[in-house]
Amino acid sequence: MDVETRRPIDLLPDREASSLAAWLAQRPGIEVVCRDRAPFFAEGATAGAPQATQVADRRHLWHNLGEAAERAVARHRQCLRVLAPDPEAKADEPAPPEEKTDSPWRSERFANRVRARHATVHALLEAGHSRRSIGRQLQMTHRTVKSLADAAKPEDLFRGQWQHSRTSVLDEYKPYLDERWDEGCTNAWKLWEEIVPLGYRGSYGRVGAHLREKRTRHGRSPRNRRHPAW
């Protein structure tokens, strides 16, 4: 596409670096190549237009910034503190009724997060990205990408222990614990410290028991990995 006019110019036959390089080599007047982080784009642009400056577009910059900010906040959840109630609030003022939803999850926070991740994965699949490529771009494990990709709709992803019918004090926080487990954090004490500021009032033992059950079910712990911020 021409990024100045926002009009399509041509359609490449595939997503190979050689095809992009050959197309660019036939147009030596190109001065700027705007691309995303896909490796074949970088390789093709470097080989086919070495004279051009490679840049990222605004959408990908904002998208990458949002993901980096989300990961940074998630790593420091234990730094958050539960807000104290307002002492000046009127004691006789009735609390507003909770908004009822049709979500199968007990918490809309996790439901909205799963919906957003599900929509992003399916949008990338429709755009032609492979599951491995999606995992690299979104910093997700193969298991997470597979579960999101195989689900026709977000509601297919909920598990029985997250539903309204269960009463365990830990149920609302199991989606967060499972996600941190997939990211490589398997330390029960650390995870307990992370969910206490989120409102968890149960014991450390419940968290430890949940992780022991996961170790027994999966046979091993995920590898700890460090992802770059960009």
XYZ file of N, CA, C and O in Angstrom, residues 8 41 86 130 149 170 199 203:
32
model
N -4.212 0.646 -2.114
C -3.449 -0.558 -2.472
C -2.697 -0.354 -3.788
O -3.178 0.308 -4.695
N 9.147 -9.630 6.569
C 9.085 -8.252 6.102
C 10.450 -7.582 6.240
O 10.910 -6.874 5.343
N -14.312 5.232 51.834
C -14.436 6.653 52.107
C -15.120 6.854 53.456
O -16.278 6.476 53.637
N 0.212 -17.546 11.055
C 0.219 -18.890 11.625
C 0.088 -18.794 13.145
O 0.309 -17.740 13.747
N -7.615 -20.224 19.596
C -7.896 -20.445 18.180
C -8.953 -21.522 17.974
O -9.776 -21.428 17.055
N -11.377 -18.911 45.934
C -10.291 -18.765 44.961
C -10.792 -18.765 43.520
O -10.052 -18.377 42.616
N -8.002 -8.345 45.857
C -9.218 -8.581 46.620
C -9.332 -9.983 47.208
O -10.309 -10.279 47.907
N -6.762 -18.155 52.031
C -5.464 -18.514 52.595
C -4.454 -18.810 51.496
O -4.803 -19.091 50.347
